CSV table of C-alpha atoms in Angstrom, one decimal:
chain,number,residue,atom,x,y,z
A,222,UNK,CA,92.9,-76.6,96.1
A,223,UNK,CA,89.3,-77.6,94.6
A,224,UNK,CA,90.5,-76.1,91.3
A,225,UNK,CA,94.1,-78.4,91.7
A,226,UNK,CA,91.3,-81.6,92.4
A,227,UNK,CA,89.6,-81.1,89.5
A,228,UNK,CA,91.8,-80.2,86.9
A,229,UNK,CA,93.5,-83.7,88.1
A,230,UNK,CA,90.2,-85.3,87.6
A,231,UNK,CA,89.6,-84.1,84.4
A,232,UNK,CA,93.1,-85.3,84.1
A,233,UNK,CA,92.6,-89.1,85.4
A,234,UNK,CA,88.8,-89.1,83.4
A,235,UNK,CA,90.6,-87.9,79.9
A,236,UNK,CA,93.4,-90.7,80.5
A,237,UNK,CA,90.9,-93.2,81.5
A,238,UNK,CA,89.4,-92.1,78.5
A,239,UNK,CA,92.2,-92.8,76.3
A,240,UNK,CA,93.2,-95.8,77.8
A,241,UNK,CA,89.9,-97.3,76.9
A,242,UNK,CA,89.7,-96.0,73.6
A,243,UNK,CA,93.4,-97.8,73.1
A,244,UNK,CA,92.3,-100.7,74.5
A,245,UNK,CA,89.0,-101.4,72.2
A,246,UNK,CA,91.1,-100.3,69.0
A,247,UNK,CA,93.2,-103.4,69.7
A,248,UNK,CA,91.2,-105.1,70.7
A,249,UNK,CA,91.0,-108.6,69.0
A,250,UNK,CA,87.8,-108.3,66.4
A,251,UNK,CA,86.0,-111.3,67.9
A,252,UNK,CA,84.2,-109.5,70.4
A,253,UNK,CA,82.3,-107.4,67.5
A,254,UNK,CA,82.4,-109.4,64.6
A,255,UNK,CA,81.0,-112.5,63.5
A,256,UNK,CA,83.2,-115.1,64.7
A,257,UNK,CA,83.0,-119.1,63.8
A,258,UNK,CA,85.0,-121.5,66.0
A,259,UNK,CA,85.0,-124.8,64.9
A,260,UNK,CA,85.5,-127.2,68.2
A,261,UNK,CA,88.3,-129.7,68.7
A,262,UNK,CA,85.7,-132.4,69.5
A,263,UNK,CA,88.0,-135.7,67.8
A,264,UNK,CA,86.3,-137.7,65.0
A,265,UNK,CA,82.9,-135.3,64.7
A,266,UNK,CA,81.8,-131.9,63.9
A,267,UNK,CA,80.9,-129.0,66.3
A,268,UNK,CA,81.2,-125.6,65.3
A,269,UNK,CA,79.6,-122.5,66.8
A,270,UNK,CA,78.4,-119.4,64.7
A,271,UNK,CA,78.6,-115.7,67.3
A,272,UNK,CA,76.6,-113.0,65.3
A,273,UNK,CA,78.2,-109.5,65.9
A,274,UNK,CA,74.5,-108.8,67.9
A,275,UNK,CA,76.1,-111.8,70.3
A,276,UNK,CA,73.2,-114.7,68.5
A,277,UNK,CA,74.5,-118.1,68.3
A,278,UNK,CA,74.0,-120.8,66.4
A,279,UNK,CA,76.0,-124.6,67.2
A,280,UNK,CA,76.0,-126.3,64.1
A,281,UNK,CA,76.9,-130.5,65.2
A,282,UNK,CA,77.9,-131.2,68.8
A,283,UNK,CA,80.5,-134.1,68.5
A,284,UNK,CA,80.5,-137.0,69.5
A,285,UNK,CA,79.3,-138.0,73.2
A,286,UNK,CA,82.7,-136.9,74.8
A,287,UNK,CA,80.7,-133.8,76.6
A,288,UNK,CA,83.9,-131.9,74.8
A,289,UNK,CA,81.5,-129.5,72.9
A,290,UNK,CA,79.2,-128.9,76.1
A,291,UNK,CA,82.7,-127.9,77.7
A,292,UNK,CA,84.1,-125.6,74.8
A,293,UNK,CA,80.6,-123.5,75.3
A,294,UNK,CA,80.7,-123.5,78.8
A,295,UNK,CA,84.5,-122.5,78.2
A,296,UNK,CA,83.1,-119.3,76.5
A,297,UNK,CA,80.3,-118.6,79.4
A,298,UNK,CA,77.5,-119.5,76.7
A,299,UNK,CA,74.2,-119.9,78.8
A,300,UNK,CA,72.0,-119.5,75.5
A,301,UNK,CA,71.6,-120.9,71.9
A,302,UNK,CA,69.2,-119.6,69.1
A,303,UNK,CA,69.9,-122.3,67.1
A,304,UNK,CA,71.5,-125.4,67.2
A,305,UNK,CA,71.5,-127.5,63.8
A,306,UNK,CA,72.1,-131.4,63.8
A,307,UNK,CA,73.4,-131.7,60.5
A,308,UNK,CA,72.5,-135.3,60.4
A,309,UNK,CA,71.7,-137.9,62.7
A,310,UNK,CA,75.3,-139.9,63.3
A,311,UNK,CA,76.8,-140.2,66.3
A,312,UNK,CA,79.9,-138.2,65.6
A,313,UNK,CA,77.8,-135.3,64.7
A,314,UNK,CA,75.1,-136.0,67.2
A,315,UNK,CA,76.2,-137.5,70.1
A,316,UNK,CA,77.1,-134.3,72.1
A,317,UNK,CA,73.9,-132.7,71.4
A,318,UNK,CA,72.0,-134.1,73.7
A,319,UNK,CA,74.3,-133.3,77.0
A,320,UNK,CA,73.8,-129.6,75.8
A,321,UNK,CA,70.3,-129.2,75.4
A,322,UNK,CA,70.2,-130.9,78.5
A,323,UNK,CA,72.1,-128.2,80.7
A,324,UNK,CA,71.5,-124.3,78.8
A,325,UNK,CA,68.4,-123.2,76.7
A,326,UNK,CA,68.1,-123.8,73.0
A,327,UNK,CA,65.9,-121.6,71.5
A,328,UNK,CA,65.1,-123.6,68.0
A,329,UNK,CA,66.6,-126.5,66.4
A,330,UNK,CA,66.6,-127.9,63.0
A,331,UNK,CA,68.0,-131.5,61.6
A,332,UNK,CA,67.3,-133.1,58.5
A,333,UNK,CA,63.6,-135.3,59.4
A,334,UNK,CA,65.7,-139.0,59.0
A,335,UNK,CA,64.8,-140.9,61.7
A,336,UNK,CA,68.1,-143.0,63.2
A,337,UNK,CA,68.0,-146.0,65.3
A,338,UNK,CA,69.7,-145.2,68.3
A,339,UNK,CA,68.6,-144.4,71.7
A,340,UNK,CA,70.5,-141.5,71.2
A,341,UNK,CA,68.9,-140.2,68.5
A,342,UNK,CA,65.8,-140.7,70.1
A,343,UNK,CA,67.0,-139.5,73.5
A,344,UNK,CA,67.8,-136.2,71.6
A,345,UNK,CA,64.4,-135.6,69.9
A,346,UNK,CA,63.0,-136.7,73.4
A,347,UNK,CA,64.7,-133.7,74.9
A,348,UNK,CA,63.0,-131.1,72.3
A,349,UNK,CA,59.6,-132.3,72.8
A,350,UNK,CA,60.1,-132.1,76.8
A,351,UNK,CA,62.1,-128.8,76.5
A,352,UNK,CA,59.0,-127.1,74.1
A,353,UNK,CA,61.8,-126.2,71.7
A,354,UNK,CA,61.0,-124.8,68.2
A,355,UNK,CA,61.8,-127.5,65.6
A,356,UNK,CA,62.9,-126.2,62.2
A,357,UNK,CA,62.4,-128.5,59.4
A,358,UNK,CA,65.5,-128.1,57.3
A,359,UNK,CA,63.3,-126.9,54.2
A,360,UNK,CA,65.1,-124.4,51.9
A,361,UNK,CA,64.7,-121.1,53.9
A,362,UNK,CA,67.1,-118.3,55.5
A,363,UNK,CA,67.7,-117.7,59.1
A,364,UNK,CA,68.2,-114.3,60.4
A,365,UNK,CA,71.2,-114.5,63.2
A,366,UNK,CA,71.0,-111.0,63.9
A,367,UNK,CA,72.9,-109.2,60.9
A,368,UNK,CA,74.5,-112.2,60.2
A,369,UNK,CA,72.1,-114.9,57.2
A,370,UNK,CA,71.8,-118.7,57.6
A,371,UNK,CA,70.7,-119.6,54.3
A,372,UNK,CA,69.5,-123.8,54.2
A,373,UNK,CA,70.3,-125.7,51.0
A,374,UNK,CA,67.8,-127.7,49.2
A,375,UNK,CA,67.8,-131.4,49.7
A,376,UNK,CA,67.7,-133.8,47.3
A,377,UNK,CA,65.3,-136.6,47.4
A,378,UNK,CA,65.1,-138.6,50.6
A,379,UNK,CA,68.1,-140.7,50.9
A,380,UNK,CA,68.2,-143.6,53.6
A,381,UNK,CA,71.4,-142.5,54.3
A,382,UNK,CA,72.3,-140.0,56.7
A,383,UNK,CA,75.5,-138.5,54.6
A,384,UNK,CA,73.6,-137.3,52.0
A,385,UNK,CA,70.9,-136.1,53.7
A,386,UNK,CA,73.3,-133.6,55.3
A,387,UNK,CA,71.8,-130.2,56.3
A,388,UNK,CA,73.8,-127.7,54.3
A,389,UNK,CA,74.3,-124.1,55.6
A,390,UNK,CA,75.1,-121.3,53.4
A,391,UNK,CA,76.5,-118.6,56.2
A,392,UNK,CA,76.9,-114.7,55.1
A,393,UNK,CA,78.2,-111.3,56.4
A,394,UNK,CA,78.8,-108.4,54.6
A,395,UNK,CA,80.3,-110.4,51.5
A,396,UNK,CA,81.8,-112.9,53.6
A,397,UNK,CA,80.7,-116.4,53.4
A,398,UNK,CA,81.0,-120.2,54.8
A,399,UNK,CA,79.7,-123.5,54.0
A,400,UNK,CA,78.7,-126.5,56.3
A,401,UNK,CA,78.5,-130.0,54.4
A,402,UNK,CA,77.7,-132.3,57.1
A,403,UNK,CA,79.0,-135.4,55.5
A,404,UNK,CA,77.0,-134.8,52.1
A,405,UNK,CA,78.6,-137.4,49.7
A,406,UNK,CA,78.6,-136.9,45.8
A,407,UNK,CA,74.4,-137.1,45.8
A,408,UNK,CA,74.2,-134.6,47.5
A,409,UNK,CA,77.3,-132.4,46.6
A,410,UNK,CA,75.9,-132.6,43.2
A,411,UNK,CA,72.6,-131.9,43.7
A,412,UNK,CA,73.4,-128.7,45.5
A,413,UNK,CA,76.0,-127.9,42.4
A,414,UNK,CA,72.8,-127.8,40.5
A,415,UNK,CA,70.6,-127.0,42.5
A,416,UNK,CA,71.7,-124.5,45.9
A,417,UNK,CA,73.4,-121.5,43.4
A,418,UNK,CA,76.1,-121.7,45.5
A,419,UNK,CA,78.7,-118.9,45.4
A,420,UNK,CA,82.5,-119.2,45.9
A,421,UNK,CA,83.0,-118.9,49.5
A,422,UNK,CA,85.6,-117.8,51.7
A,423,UNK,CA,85.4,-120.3,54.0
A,424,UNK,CA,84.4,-124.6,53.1
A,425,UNK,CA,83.3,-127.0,56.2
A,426,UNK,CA,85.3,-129.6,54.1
A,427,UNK,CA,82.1,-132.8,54.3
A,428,UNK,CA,82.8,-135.8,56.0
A,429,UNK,CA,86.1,-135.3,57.7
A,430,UNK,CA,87.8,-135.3,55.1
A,431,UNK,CA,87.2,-138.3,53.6
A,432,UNK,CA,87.3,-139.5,49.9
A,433,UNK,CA,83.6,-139.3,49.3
A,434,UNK,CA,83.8,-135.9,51.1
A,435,UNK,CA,85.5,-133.7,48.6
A,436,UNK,CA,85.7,-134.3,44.3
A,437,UNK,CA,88.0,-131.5,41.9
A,438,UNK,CA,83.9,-130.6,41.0
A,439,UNK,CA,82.7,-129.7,44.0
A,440,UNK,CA,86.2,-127.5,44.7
A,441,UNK,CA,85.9,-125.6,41.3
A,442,UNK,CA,81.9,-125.2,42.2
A,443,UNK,CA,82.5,-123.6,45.2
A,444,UNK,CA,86.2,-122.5,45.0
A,445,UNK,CA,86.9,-122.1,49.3
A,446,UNK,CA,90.0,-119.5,50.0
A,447,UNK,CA,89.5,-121.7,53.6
A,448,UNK,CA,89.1,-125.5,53.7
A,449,UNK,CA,88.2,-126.5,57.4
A,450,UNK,CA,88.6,-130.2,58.3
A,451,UNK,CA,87.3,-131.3,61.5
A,452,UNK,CA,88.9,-134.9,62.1
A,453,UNK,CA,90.5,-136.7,64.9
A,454,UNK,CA,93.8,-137.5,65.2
A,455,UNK,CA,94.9,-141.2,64.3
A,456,UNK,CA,91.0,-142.0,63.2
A,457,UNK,CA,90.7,-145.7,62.6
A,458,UNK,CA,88.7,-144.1,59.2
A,459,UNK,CA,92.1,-142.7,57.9
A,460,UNK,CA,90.4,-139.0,57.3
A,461,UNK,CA,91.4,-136.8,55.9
A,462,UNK,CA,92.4,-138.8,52.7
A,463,UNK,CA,95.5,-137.9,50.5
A,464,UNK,CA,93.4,-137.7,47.7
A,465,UNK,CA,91.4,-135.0,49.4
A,466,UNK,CA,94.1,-133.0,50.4
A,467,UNK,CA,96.4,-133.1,47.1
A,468,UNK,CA,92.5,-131.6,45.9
A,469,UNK,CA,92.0,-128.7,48.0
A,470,UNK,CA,95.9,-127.9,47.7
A,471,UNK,CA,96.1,-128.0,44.5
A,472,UNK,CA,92.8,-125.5,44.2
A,473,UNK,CA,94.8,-123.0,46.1
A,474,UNK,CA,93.1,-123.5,49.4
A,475,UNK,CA,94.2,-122.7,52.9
A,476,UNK,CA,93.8,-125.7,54.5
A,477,UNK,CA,93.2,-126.2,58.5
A,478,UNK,CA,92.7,-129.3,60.8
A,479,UNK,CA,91.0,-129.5,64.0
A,480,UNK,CA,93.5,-132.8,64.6
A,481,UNK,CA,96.4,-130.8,64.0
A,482,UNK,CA,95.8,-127.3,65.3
A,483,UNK,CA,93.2,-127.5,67.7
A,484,UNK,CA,90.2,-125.4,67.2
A,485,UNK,CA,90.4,-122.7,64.9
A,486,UNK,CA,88.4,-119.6,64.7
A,487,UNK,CA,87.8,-117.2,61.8
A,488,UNK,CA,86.7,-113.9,62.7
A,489,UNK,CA,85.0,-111.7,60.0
A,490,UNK,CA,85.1,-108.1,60.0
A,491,UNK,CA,82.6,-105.4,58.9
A,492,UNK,CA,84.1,-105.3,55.8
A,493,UNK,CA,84.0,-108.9,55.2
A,494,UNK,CA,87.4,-109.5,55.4
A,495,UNK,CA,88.7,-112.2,57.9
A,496,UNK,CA,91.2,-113.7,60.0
A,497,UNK,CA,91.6,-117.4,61.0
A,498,UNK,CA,93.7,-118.5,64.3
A,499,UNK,CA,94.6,-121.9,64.8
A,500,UNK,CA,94.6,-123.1,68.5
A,501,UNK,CA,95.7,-121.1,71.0
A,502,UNK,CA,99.6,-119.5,70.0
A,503,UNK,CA,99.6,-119.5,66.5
A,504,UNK,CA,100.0,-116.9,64.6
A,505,UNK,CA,96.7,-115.1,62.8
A,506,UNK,CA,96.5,-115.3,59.1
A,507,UNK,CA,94.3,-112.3,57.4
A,508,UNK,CA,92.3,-112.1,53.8
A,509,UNK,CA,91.2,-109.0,53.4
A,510,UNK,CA,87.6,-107.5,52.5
A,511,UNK,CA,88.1,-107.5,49.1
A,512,UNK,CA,89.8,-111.2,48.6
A,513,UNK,CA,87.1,-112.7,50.8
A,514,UNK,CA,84.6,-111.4,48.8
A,515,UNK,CA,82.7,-114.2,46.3
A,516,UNK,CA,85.0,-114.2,43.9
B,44,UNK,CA,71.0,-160.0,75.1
B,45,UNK,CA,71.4,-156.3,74.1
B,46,UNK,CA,70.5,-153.7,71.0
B,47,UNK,CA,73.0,-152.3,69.0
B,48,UNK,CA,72.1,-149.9,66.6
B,49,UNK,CA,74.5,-149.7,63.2
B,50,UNK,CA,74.9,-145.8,63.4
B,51,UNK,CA,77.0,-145.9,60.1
B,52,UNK,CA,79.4,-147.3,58.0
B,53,UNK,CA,82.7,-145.9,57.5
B,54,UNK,CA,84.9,-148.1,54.7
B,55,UNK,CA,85.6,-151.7,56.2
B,56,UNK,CA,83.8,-150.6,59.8
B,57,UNK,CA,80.4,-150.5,61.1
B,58,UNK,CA,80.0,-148.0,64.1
B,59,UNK,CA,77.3,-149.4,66.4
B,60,UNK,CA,76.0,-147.8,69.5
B,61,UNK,CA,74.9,-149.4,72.2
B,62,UNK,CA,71.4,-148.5,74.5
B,63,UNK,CA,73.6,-148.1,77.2
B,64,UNK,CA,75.2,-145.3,74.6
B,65,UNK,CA,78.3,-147.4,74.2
B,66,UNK,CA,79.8,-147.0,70.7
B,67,UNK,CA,82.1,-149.5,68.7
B,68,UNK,CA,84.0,-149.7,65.7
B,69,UNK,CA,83.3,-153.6,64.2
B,70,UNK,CA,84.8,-154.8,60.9
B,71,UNK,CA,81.8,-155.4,58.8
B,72,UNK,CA,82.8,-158.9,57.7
B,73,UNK,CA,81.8,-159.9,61.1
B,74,UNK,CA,78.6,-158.8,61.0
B,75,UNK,CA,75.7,-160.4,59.6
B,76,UNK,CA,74.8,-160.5,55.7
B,77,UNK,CA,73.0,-157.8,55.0
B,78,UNK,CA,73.6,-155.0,57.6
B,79,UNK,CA,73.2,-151.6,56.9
B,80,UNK,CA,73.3,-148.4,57.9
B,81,UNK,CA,70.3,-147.8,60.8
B,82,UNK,CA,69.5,-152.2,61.1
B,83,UNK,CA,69.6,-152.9,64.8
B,84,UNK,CA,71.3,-156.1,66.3
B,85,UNK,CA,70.6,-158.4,68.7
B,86,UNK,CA,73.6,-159.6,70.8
B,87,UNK,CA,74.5,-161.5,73.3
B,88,UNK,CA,77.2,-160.4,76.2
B,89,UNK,CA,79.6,-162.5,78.0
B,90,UNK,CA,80.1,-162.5,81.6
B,91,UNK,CA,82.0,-159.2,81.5
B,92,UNK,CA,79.8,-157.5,79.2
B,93,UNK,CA,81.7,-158.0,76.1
B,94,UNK,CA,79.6,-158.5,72.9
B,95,UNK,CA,79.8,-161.4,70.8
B,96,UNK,CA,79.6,-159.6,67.2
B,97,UNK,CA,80.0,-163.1,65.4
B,98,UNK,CA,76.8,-164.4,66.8
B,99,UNK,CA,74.9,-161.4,66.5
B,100,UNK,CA,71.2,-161.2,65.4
B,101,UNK,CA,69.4,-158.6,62.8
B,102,UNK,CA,66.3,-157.4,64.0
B,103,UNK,CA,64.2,-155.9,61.4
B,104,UNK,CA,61.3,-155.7,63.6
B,105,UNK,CA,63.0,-153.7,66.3
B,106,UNK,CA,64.4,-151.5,63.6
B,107,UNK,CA,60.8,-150.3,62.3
B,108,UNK,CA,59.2,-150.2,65.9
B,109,UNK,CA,62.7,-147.7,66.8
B,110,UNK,CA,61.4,-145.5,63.5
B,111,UNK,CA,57.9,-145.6,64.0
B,112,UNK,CA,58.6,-144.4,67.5
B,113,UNK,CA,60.9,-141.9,66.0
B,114,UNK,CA,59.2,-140.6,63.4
B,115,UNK,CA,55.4,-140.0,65.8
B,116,UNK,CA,57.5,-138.0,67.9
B,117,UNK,CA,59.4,-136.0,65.3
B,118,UNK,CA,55.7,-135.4,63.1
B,119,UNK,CA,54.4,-133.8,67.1
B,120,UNK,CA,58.1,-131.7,66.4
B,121,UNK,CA,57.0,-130.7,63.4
B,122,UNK,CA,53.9,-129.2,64.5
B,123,UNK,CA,56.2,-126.1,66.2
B,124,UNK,CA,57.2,-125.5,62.6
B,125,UNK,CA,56.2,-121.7,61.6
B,126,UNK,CA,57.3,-122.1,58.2
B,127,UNK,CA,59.3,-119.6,55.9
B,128,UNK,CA,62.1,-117.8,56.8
B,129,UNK,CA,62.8,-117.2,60.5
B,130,UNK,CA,64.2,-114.5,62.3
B,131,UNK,CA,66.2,-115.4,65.5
């Protein structure tokens, strides 16, 4: 009898066994890879960054909607290590606030021009109460656990925001994305001379979309497999323009829309390759390793 | 009266947001001349709170006390700087 019990133990821990061993081999990647959602906030830009070591990073929080602060509740984040304001506008911005207000941010960088608005202010307000670390956003890399946050150079001080966008160069294992902010041709072109960008896998398109977001220069300098644009649908701005489009098709680029398919989420493997998923039932496209490699 | 700061400009619009965090999407034409990105405006409400754009006021001096403020606080930021490359 106890030889019956556990031979049907060993039986039951061996299945268990298998069934678990099953279950994390299909498991979908994004619980061990890096993984970069970009946020169906409307007109604005919010996209987290999930190291493989579980580190975040929330690059832009929309506008004031609260619609990022619910997409990282959503996903039972209680912590960020960094949060990045890419520039001070509203549509960037304005969700920011709401989110340091309710979990812990550990650091937080923006680009050092001052806006006008109580909300801006409200924001910066919030650090200094909050004792969180400000990171100028000097050219420098940030460790996300295995995953780099490399910061573009700036050019000169610009009184305008756009082009005084904090520019992220993110990489993995030969896998990398860009954030653009809004950075206009001044800026674009500095970093074309300037940042030694690589072709990347992945392109934050800059400024929704919109004609002083995107040139044919800027798409041969950086050559993106992925062009993300995070717009709202029916903007009074008319983003993403035709122009912009016709350019990034006609480079051979994948393009996605938050306005059109919801948030979408590219999750990079150990060998660098990646899959994106748009919204919730769409199918998953996958580049492989050796395609998502700079190129 | 209230402030309305010009938050940006976006082709034929100005997006202003309000102190009470209010934000609106104004053709620039009715603005006044010279209105740029980050000026703040004076203007005046009607009884149900609605602004009146055409009569609205620049006010450069309410601009640089909003930037001063800003910028005291953000060189105290600065301070919490390390430096260099960071690891998180």
């Amino acid at each position: 009898m106890t030889r019956m019990i556990s031979f049907r133990t060993k039986w039951i821990r061996a299945l268990t066994c298998w069934v678990l061993f099953v279950s994390l081999s299909a498991a979908p990647a994004f619980a061990q890879d890096l993984v970069i959602r970009f946020f169906n906030v409307g007109q604005g830009d919010a996209a987290l960054i999930t190291s493989p070591e579980g580190k975040s990073a929330l690059i832009d929080g929309g506008p004031n909607t609260g619609l990022a602060s619910y997409d990282l509740d959503s996903l039972h984040i209680d912590t960020l290590d960094l949060m990045v304001a890419s520039h001070n506008h509203a549509d960037h911005l304005g969700g920011l606030w709401d989110i340091l207000r309710t979990i812990t941010v550990r650091a937080y960088m923006e680009n050092g021009v001052a806006a006008t608005s109580n909300a801006y202010f409200d924001v910066i307000s919030m650090l200094h109460a909050k004792h969180v670390q400000y990171l100028a956003a000097t050219p420098r890399t940030i460790q996300l656990g295995s995953v780099a946050l490399r910061i573009l150079p700036m050019p000169a001080p610009d009184k305008t925001q756009n082009n005084s966008s904090v520019g992220v160069l993110v990489t993995y294992r030969g896998f990398t994305a860009l954030f653009t902010g809004d950075a206009e041709g001044k800026e674009r072109t500095y970093w074309e001379a300037h940042a030694e960008l690589p072709h990347v896998a992945v392109l934050k398109v800059a400024h929704h979309g919109s004609v002083n977001g995107t040139d044919p220069a800027w798409i041969e300098a950086t050559r993106p497999m992925v062009a993300v644009i995070s717009v709202g649908a029916k903007n009074m701005y008319h983003h993403p323009s035709e122009k912009t489009l016709s350019t990034l098709e006609n480079a051979g680029a994948q393009v996605y829309r938050t306005d059109r398919d919801g948030d979408i989420t590219v999750a990079v493997d150990s060998l660098g390759g990646f899959t994106v998923r748009a919204g919730k039932s769409e199918p998953v496209r996958s580049w492989p390793a050796a395609s998502a490699s700079p190129h | 009266m209230a402030y309305f700061a010009v938050d940006r400009l976006e082709g034929r619009y100005a997006v202003l947001v309000g102190d009470d965090g209010s934000q609106h999407e104004v053709p620039r034409k009715q603005l006044p001349k010279g209105t740029t990105e980050s000026s703040v405006l004076e203007v005046s409400l009607d009884e149900s709170g609605k602004p009146d754009w055409a009569g609205a006021r620049l006010d450069a001096a309410e601009k640089e006390r909003r930037i001063k403020r800003a910028l005291a606080l953000l060189e105290e930021l600065k301070k919490r700087d390390p430096g260099g490359d960071i690891v998180l």
